[in-house]
């Protein structure tokens, strides 16, 4: 990496790291340190081919997502535990209170697997269409659809308060791909 | 409200609650990248003992006498290559430099989550001209002339430095130091030592959660400063160099081992920084000073450093003209003067040739051998056999000294 590339890399990180870190923290289930590690690794990979990247932000985001999915697959098979109980919230939340519901949802999101969470972050935080999510993750549209389906179902299972909510549009279309998204219970 | 709307709200709410990334995040990323890269590609740069100098003199081992004598351990011939040996058994040399020693590293477990990376050295015996195992030492620097080495015992940091007679393998003198040291390097003329002081071993390794590998401490430095020691008298001074205090100070992001070395004229002490400005120079009292003109563009990650005449400086990997090649820069302007073969430049053999790690015809970037490369020439002279691509005991790291 020459001095010019380093300068442009620094500028990019200074301008975009806070936004990228938000995504990385969401992908990590709200764990700030894990999010920083995730972003750091993605940026290291990007730095290695900096002068060949046309759209750095899109590139780094893609590494973030794929890294998170493969990290779950390869390295941290037991790191995240699925728990059937509700997250500790002290008192029973008032289902009508939006803030409380968001907290319940946040706790449930943290208990998804990395892959389930990644699909939801792409669909609902980044607001990307299914085809785009499929391209980023390197899988079929059907897989994205079924993964979204199962992730939402899993959220409901984790937090019964959410059962009162209406189904998502994604849940109202049939999933064409029934390959297992999440094999651990 | 639908479940997807709540997911969206919850994610946005959580994202908005995140404080911004810390200033200096780019430097942190570049520092980690550099550390991983240098570990992956070849020897740890901080440990390099490639000595570049013009004047050659070696301290006598007996104190109290007039303390310098000319070099002369290994006869100077142009190139002595062992392309069939890895690790080498017999002397390897090219013009003014010789492979004075090599070492391998292994992690010695101290507890479930702590280990220490320990080196085992093989030192060139100037009489037999063979490399002999010397497993008593945790760190070795060879003086120009290949007669004497400065050695540190096991369990770094230690409170004395041995002066080893390389022919007999005996320590002729111990130099005690006030503050514990874990790294040492000779001045280019061999009359002084700079010893880096640490409050704890810089070679500690830890297990990061979720990883099966041992890693160096990240952004944690126990470095305290340096001793400059007059070899003849054993007199030493110590200068404190504080580790930086925050993300805005590049001195904060140090590798766990980040040793000090001498400037080309032996008058200043310097150390690399993983982040910009890349290095800092100090006087012997530890006061930061401007880099000498010829060393302004020296890169601590490139062991070869400044050329014998001071006009050029070895640069980073280029990879333009050939799959593996490196830049040679003008030492005053930092501009690329030419591209030379070689994946990683280790030591200047003469005014226009360097010893480098380079790959072979198989193109595998982890399958390297020592080679002599020359500016303006396509020719690569293999000096050693290929090093094992795995990070195992077969992976040896070279230590060069001037003959």
XYZ file of C-alpha atoms in Angstrom:
588
model
C 0.000 0.000 0.000
C 1.685 3.226 -1.076
C 1.361 6.580 0.667
C -1.418 7.759 -1.636
C -3.466 4.619 -1.073
C -2.953 4.889 2.675
C -4.148 8.457 2.587
C -7.307 7.542 0.700
C -7.872 4.545 2.990
C -7.570 6.787 6.065
C -9.974 9.285 4.580
C -12.475 6.551 3.803
C -12.267 5.105 7.307
C -12.532 8.534 8.913
C -15.676 9.311 6.875
C -17.383 5.950 6.816
C -16.280 3.889 9.811
C -19.018 5.137 12.123
C -21.721 4.150 9.634
C -20.068 0.823 8.904
C -19.635 0.183 12.598
C -23.385 0.530 13.107
C -23.971 -2.278 10.645
C -21.156 -4.351 12.138
C -22.593 -3.987 15.647
C -26.052 -4.996 14.425
C -24.576 -8.025 12.698
C -22.869 -8.920 15.961
C -26.136 -8.842 17.877
C -25.384 -5.546 19.598
C -21.925 -6.541 20.857
C -19.809 -3.442 20.277
C -16.439 -5.186 20.656
C -17.399 -8.014 18.340
C -18.652 -5.387 15.882
C -15.349 -3.529 16.001
C -13.454 -6.772 15.404
C -15.709 -7.622 12.496
C -15.223 -4.212 10.906
C -11.500 -4.248 11.574
C -11.101 -7.567 9.771
C -13.206 -6.380 6.851
C -11.127 -3.209 6.540
C -7.884 -5.188 6.680
C -9.117 -7.285 3.783
C -10.143 -4.190 1.859
C -6.787 -2.495 2.547
C -5.050 -5.412 0.869
C -6.612 -4.586 -2.474
C -7.389 -0.943 -1.987
C -6.152 0.322 -5.351
C -8.302 -2.222 -7.159
C -11.578 -1.382 -5.447
C -13.942 0.947 -7.266
C -16.617 1.238 -4.603
C -14.974 0.823 -1.224
C -18.114 1.073 0.855
C -19.998 -1.575 -1.091
C -16.929 -3.770 -1.002
C -16.414 -3.443 2.750
C -20.094 -4.075 3.423
C -20.014 -7.196 1.324
C -17.002 -8.480 3.275
C -18.786 -7.649 6.531
C -21.825 -9.709 5.602
C -19.980 -12.634 4.108
C -17.433 -12.682 6.869
C -20.149 -12.771 9.458
C -21.898 -15.651 7.750
C -18.706 -17.650 7.197
C -17.416 -16.822 10.648
C -20.452 -18.432 12.108
C -20.067 -21.362 9.776
C -16.369 -21.986 10.238
C -15.040 -20.669 13.440
C -17.616 -20.066 16.075
C -19.927 -23.014 15.765
C -20.870 -22.962 19.419
C -20.463 -19.390 20.315
C -24.062 -18.393 20.105
C -26.501 -20.310 22.166
C -30.100 -20.591 21.261
C -32.180 -19.971 24.333
C -35.848 -20.614 24.594
C -36.360 -18.258 27.537
C -37.167 -14.638 27.193
C -34.384 -12.149 27.726
C -34.386 -10.756 31.243
C -36.379 -7.580 31.165
C -37.141 -7.109 34.851
C -40.837 -6.582 34.573
C -43.196 -7.803 31.937
C -43.123 -5.270 29.149
C -46.183 -3.409 28.182
C -46.928 -4.778 24.760
C -48.385 -1.484 23.679
C -45.221 0.444 24.512
C -43.155 0.744 21.352
C -39.912 1.333 23.250
C -40.397 -1.790 25.350
C -41.234 -3.812 22.289
C -38.091 -2.629 20.578
C -36.088 -3.757 23.583
C -37.725 -7.153 23.497
C -36.971 -7.350 19.800
C -33.369 -6.328 20.396
C -32.947 -9.111 22.932
C -34.472 -11.615 20.555
C -32.274 -10.449 17.653
C -29.207 -10.957 19.818
C -30.239 -14.566 20.273
C -30.485 -15.371 16.598
C -27.598 -17.004 14.843
C -25.247 -14.762 12.929
C -26.668 -15.950 9.645
C -30.266 -15.373 10.629
C -29.420 -11.927 11.901
C -27.415 -11.067 8.791
C -30.371 -11.784 6.550
C -32.637 -9.584 8.669
C -30.103 -6.738 8.792
C -29.789 -6.850 5.015
C -33.512 -6.991 4.413
C -34.761 -4.558 7.032
C -31.899 -2.308 8.099
C -30.237 -1.943 4.717
C -33.649 -2.282 3.011
C -32.250 -4.391 0.209
C -34.426 -6.428 -2.149
C -34.147 -10.210 -1.930
C -32.211 -10.474 -5.183
C -29.588 -8.055 -3.871
C -29.318 -9.923 -0.556
C -28.843 -13.145 -2.500
C -26.085 -11.580 -4.583
C -24.273 -10.267 -1.517
C -24.444 -13.525 0.382
C -23.755 -15.641 -2.673
C -26.892 -17.741 -2.415
C -30.194 -18.112 -4.258
C -33.187 -15.819 -3.873
C -35.107 -18.816 -2.562
C -32.572 -19.300 0.197
C -32.855 -15.662 1.197
C -36.636 -15.969 1.294
C -36.650 -19.087 3.402
C -33.937 -17.698 5.667
C -35.993 -14.543 6.263
C -39.047 -16.644 6.936
C -37.353 -18.824 9.467
C -35.567 -15.947 11.140
C -38.847 -14.145 11.739
C -40.407 -17.353 13.019
C -37.475 -17.787 15.344
C -37.940 -14.266 16.705
C -41.526 -15.072 17.535
C -40.476 -18.249 19.256
C -37.914 -16.386 21.315
C -40.264 -13.580 22.328
C -43.928 -14.512 22.620
C -44.820 -10.795 22.971
C -44.208 -10.590 19.254
C -46.903 -13.083 18.339
C -49.502 -10.346 18.467
C -47.775 -8.571 15.613
C -48.958 -9.008 12.065
C -46.960 -11.081 9.622
C -44.296 -9.464 7.517
C -44.848 -9.152 3.791
C -42.017 -11.616 3.357
C -43.934 -14.171 5.360
C -47.012 -13.906 3.192
C -45.261 -15.238 0.122
C -44.454 -18.876 -0.121
C -40.873 -19.804 0.386
C -39.645 -21.835 -2.560
C -36.508 -23.073 -0.963
C -36.737 -25.346 2.012
C -33.061 -25.975 2.541
C -32.186 -25.813 6.226
C -31.125 -22.349 7.231
C -30.400 -23.144 10.809
C -29.684 -26.649 11.911
C -28.940 -26.057 15.571
C -31.694 -25.952 18.148
C -47.638 -3.096 13.476
C -46.070 -5.957 11.540
C -43.115 -7.925 12.746
C -40.855 -6.636 9.972
C -41.636 -3.048 10.945
C -40.621 -3.774 14.488
C -37.427 -5.489 13.327
C -36.653 -2.400 11.263
C -37.396 -0.035 14.152
C -35.405 -2.070 16.629
C -32.376 -2.286 14.323
C -32.448 1.436 13.530
C -32.902 2.321 17.153
C -29.947 0.162 18.097
C -27.798 1.574 15.276
C -28.578 5.166 16.225
C -27.513 4.439 19.785
C -23.982 3.543 18.707
C -21.260 6.061 19.496
C -19.029 6.883 16.518
C -15.915 4.855 15.766
C -12.894 5.920 17.779
C -10.506 8.370 16.149
C -7.456 6.552 14.859
C -9.461 3.515 13.772
C -7.717 3.523 10.376
C -4.322 3.489 12.072
C -5.395 0.619 14.254
C -6.512 -1.315 11.180
C -3.282 -0.580 9.329
C -1.240 -1.534 12.381
C -2.934 -4.901 12.710
C -2.673 -5.500 8.986
C 0.990 -4.743 9.021
C 1.610 -7.022 11.950
C -0.250 -9.917 10.344
C 1.415 -9.322 7.026
C 4.926 -9.210 8.335
C 4.281 -12.306 10.402
C 2.877 -14.055 7.391
C 5.431 -13.076 4.821
C 8.645 -13.487 6.709
C 10.589 -12.682 9.818
C 9.318 -10.233 12.357
C 10.787 -6.993 11.257
C 11.348 -5.756 14.750
C 13.780 -8.565 15.292
C 15.862 -7.849 12.245
C 19.525 -7.537 12.864
C 20.575 -6.648 9.365
C 23.377 -4.254 10.107
C 24.162 -1.653 7.507
C 27.361 0.260 7.886
C 30.569 1.266 6.253
C 33.129 1.176 9.007
C 33.792 -2.248 10.429
C 35.285 -2.775 13.839
C 34.512 -5.282 16.517
C 34.917 -4.904 20.229
C 37.504 -7.007 21.991
C 36.010 -9.233 24.584
C 38.535 -8.511 27.311
C 37.637 -5.302 29.004
C 40.255 -2.757 29.873
C 42.246 -3.048 26.673
C 42.006 -0.875 23.626
C 38.745 -2.200 22.516
C 38.425 -2.474 18.823
C 39.894 -4.790 16.293
C 39.199 -5.191 12.623
C 36.804 -7.789 11.446
C 38.093 -11.041 10.081
C 36.106 -13.984 11.340
C 34.941 -15.217 7.983
C 37.048 -14.581 4.943
C 35.499 -12.213 2.435
C 34.706 -13.827 -0.840
C 31.970 -12.630 -3.104
C 29.108 -15.114 -2.857
C 28.835 -18.347 -0.895
C 25.526 -19.988 -1.660
C 23.858 -23.148 -0.337
C 20.835 -23.549 -2.574
C 20.387 -27.114 -1.322
C 20.241 -26.243 2.385
C 17.187 -25.181 4.376
C 17.773 -24.446 7.137
C 21.404 -23.858 6.217
C 24.222 -25.886 7.727
C 27.179 -24.107 6.135
C 27.943 -20.410 5.888
C 25.929 -18.298 3.474
C 27.356 -14.939 2.494
C 27.176 -12.357 -0.259
C 29.783 -9.618 -0.552
C 29.682 -7.534 2.601
C 27.038 -9.469 4.537
C 26.798 -12.961 5.921
C 23.961 -14.940 7.377
C 25.345 -14.704 10.901
C 22.639 -16.770 12.535
C 19.108 -17.973 12.123
C 16.383 -18.927 14.511
C 13.104 -20.741 14.722
C 10.232 -19.848 17.059
C 7.755 -21.919 18.962
C 5.059 -21.131 21.488
C 5.729 -22.555 24.919
C 2.499 -22.876 26.859
C 2.560 -21.411 30.338
C -1.135 -21.827 31.135
C -4.360 -22.531 29.277
C -4.494 -18.999 27.926
C -0.880 -17.799 28.148
C 2.222 -18.774 26.247
C 5.591 -17.316 25.336
C 7.062 -17.389 21.873
C 10.595 -18.694 22.338
C 13.391 -18.625 19.806
C 16.048 -21.206 19.225
C 19.178 -19.903 17.539
C 21.805 -21.482 15.328
C 24.921 -19.307 15.289
C 27.663 -19.238 12.696
C 30.913 -20.495 14.138
C 33.604 -18.414 12.414
C 36.130 -21.236 12.744
C 34.130 -24.156 11.398
C 31.928 -21.934 9.210
C 28.927 -23.987 10.220
C 25.728 -23.018 12.026
C 25.632 -24.496 15.509
C 22.613 -24.764 17.760
C 22.769 -22.488 20.797
C 19.574 -23.055 22.744
C 20.627 -21.223 25.856
C 19.762 -17.853 24.361
C 16.422 -16.200 23.913
C 17.795 -13.330 21.831
C 21.032 -12.847 19.886
C 22.623 -9.936 18.001
C 25.816 -10.531 16.055
C 28.447 -7.788 15.873
C 29.954 -6.777 12.549
C 32.907 -9.031 11.928
C 31.047 -12.197 12.987
C 33.325 -12.788 15.976
C 31.205 -11.591 18.865
C 27.495 -11.774 19.679
C 25.429 -10.105 22.358
C 23.163 -12.691 23.976
C 20.202 -12.643 26.325
C 19.336 -15.621 28.487
C 15.943 -17.328 28.681
C 12.902 -15.864 30.420
C 12.861 -12.360 29.095
C 13.253 -9.663 30.174
C 16.706 -10.216 31.725
C 19.111 -8.090 33.716
C 22.403 -8.896 32.033
C 23.774 -9.075 28.497
C 26.404 -11.643 27.610
C 29.220 -11.057 25.145
C 29.660 -14.381 23.447
C 32.780 -15.529 21.638
C 31.233 -17.186 18.599
C 34.206 -19.461 17.978
C 34.340 -21.005 21.458
C 30.676 -20.561 22.382
C 31.729 -19.071 25.738
C 30.439 -15.927 27.336
C 33.524 -13.795 27.885
C 31.845 -11.052 29.829
C 28.485 -10.158 31.326
C 27.224 -6.601 31.258
C 24.663 -5.976 34.002
C 21.828 -3.565 33.274
C 19.634 -1.615 35.688
C 16.421 -2.242 33.856
C 15.403 -5.562 32.329
C 15.995 -5.940 28.620
C 14.475 -8.189 25.954
C 16.097 -7.003 22.728
C 19.574 -5.905 21.766
C 21.391 -4.560 18.701
C 24.963 -3.486 17.926
C 25.837 -0.090 16.552
C 27.112 -0.225 12.969
C 30.714 0.096 14.192
C 30.219 -2.574 16.839
C 31.316 -0.386 19.759
C 27.904 0.195 21.312
C 24.756 -1.739 22.063
C 21.212 -0.509 22.242
C 19.114 -2.732 24.481
C 15.349 -2.309 24.575
C 13.886 -2.415 28.055
C 10.529 -4.016 28.824
C 8.733 -4.495 32.115
C 7.368 -7.862 30.943
C 8.235 -10.230 28.139
C 7.346 -8.767 24.729
C 7.004 -12.289 23.375
C 3.936 -13.222 25.401
C 1.144 -14.888 23.515
C -2.493 -15.100 24.465
C -5.489 -16.961 23.212
C -8.173 -14.678 21.904
C -11.655 -15.972 22.494
C -12.888 -18.031 19.629
C -9.440 -18.566 18.127
C -7.278 -21.649 18.375
C -4.110 -19.717 17.623
C -1.749 -17.984 19.996
C -1.637 -14.278 19.272
C 0.727 -11.518 20.316
C -0.780 -9.028 22.710
C -2.795 -6.550 20.722
C -2.119 -2.887 21.376
C -0.444 -3.718 24.641
C 3.164 -2.742 25.058
C 5.405 -3.304 28.070
C 8.240 -1.350 26.478
C 9.797 1.174 28.832
C 12.808 2.611 26.958
C 16.374 1.750 26.038
C 19.881 1.411 27.364
C 22.812 2.577 25.252
C 25.842 0.602 26.369
C 29.499 1.191 25.636
C 30.718 -2.352 24.937
C 34.330 -1.776 26.001
C 33.609 -0.269 29.399
C 30.181 -1.731 30.033
C 28.927 1.724 31.007
C 25.321 2.311 30.144
C 22.716 5.021 30.156
C 18.978 4.474 30.185
C 16.347 6.600 28.499
C 12.669 6.311 29.145
C 10.397 6.267 26.102
C 6.787 6.271 27.161
C 4.160 4.331 25.304
C 1.648 6.768 23.794
C -1.272 7.882 25.862
C -4.234 7.700 23.524
C -5.602 7.108 20.070
C -4.275 10.430 18.784
C -0.696 9.474 19.605
C 0.866 7.057 17.094
C 3.170 5.865 19.902
C 0.140 4.140 21.425
C -0.132 1.477 18.768
C 3.062 -0.486 19.256
C 3.679 -4.110 18.487
C 4.281 -6.096 21.633
C 7.933 -6.418 20.562
C 9.062 -3.167 19.023
C 12.791 -2.922 19.622
C 15.068 0.071 19.253
C 17.996 0.149 16.835
C 20.751 2.551 15.842
C 20.614 5.049 13.022
C 23.072 4.493 10.159
C 25.739 6.664 11.777
C 25.226 5.071 15.173
C 24.512 8.420 16.826
C 20.748 8.176 17.186
C 18.360 5.495 18.292
C 15.152 4.792 16.428
C 12.145 2.539 16.545
C 9.407 1.683 14.094
C 5.791 2.597 14.653
C 3.046 0.501 13.105
C 1.127 3.677 12.260
C 2.189 6.959 10.700
C 4.731 8.537 10.828
C 6.137 4.982 10.781
C 9.151 5.631 12.994
C 10.656 7.904 15.590
C 14.253 8.887 16.235
C 15.723 9.748 19.625
C 19.002 11.030 20.960
C 20.701 8.806 23.533
C 18.904 10.689 26.298
C 15.558 9.631 24.845
C 14.586 13.038 23.447
C 12.734 12.751 20.169
C 14.640 14.294 17.268
C 14.053 14.708 13.534
C 15.059 11.739 11.379
C 18.448 12.058 9.652
C 17.986 13.130 6.011
C 19.015 9.749 4.654
C 16.707 7.785 6.916
C 13.563 9.819 6.527
C 12.106 7.287 4.103
C 13.412 4.192 5.797
C 10.629 1.699 6.458
C 11.004 -0.333 9.627
C 9.172 -3.209 8.008
C 11.920 -3.527 5.381
C 14.985 -4.903 7.090
C 17.561 -3.949 4.463
C 17.219 -0.224 5.233
C 19.614 2.329 3.771
C 22.211 1.372 1.125
C 25.941 1.361 2.040
C 26.506 4.748 0.409
C 23.335 6.202 1.923
C 21.829 7.225 -1.406
C 19.137 4.567 -1.602
C 16.730 2.926 0.742
C 15.084 -0.460 0.374
C 11.334 -0.178 -0.030
C 8.235 -2.266 0.144
C 6.869 -4.966 -2.059
C 6.229 -3.680 -5.592
C 5.068 -6.632 -7.691
C 4.723 -4.604 -10.890
C 7.520 -5.705 -13.173
C 7.712 -9.214 -11.757
C 5.308 -11.204 -9.603
C 7.606 -10.627 -6.657
C 9.688 -7.484 -6.663
C 10.429 -4.564 -4.381
C 10.981 -0.847 -4.685
C 14.311 0.858 -4.301
C 13.773 4.474 -3.252
C 15.869 7.590 -3.307
C 16.741 7.969 0.361
C 16.360 11.752 0.314
C 13.128 12.132 -1.664
C 11.452 8.801 -1.005
C 10.648 8.496 -4.718
C 10.972 5.117 -6.403
C 14.248 4.895 -8.291
C 13.897 1.374 -9.575
C 12.283 -1.971 -9.023
C 14.368 -4.958 -8.070
C 13.541 -8.627 -7.884
C 12.856 -9.994 -4.436
C 9.744 -10.394 -2.321
C 11.277 -8.888 0.786
C 14.595 -7.050 0.971
C 16.678 -8.173 3.938
C 20.213 -6.772 3.676
C 22.421 -4.839 1.264
C 25.179 -7.075 -0.089
C 26.923 -4.183 -1.842
C 26.001 -0.920 -3.555
C 23.547 -2.471 -5.953
C 22.789 -5.988 -4.724
C 20.636 -7.155 -1.870
C 19.836 -10.361 -0.085
C 16.093 -10.962 -0.232
C 13.471 -13.576 0.378
C 12.158 -14.591 -2.989
C 9.845 -17.201 -4.363
C 10.731 -19.960 -6.760
C 9.376 -21.085 -10.106
C 6.303 -22.624 -8.410
C 4.981 -19.096 -7.709
C 3.938 -19.984 -4.153
C 4.365 -16.797 -2.140
C 4.951 -18.688 1.100
C 7.606 -20.902 -0.413
C 10.667 -18.722 -0.156
C 14.426 -18.933 -0.284
C 17.199 -16.456 0.297
C 18.405 -14.986 -2.967
C 20.799 -12.334 -4.182
C 19.073 -9.764 -6.369
C 20.690 -6.940 -8.290
C 19.347 -3.603 -9.442
C 19.062 -3.358 -13.207
C 19.331 -7.106 -13.605
C 16.916 -9.934 -14.057
C 19.286 -12.348 -12.428
C 18.425 -14.013 -9.138
C 21.110 -16.041 -7.397
C 19.606 -18.532 -4.944
C 21.503 -18.478 -1.648
C 19.581 -21.051 0.383
C 17.081 -23.838 -0.087
C 13.355 -23.192 0.209
C 11.925 -22.526 3.613
C 8.930 -24.515 4.773
C 5.696 -22.699 3.947
C 4.159 -23.745 7.255
C 4.566 -21.816 10.405
C 6.397 -24.714 11.984
C 9.856 -25.457 13.250
C 11.042 -25.720 9.666
C 10.429 -22.023 9.218
C 13.667 -20.258 10.013
C 14.329 -16.552 10.223
C 17.658 -15.057 9.178
C 19.962 -12.768 11.141
C 22.488 -10.892 9.008
C 25.680 -9.135 10.015
C 28.419 -7.411 8.160
C 31.506 -9.487 7.510
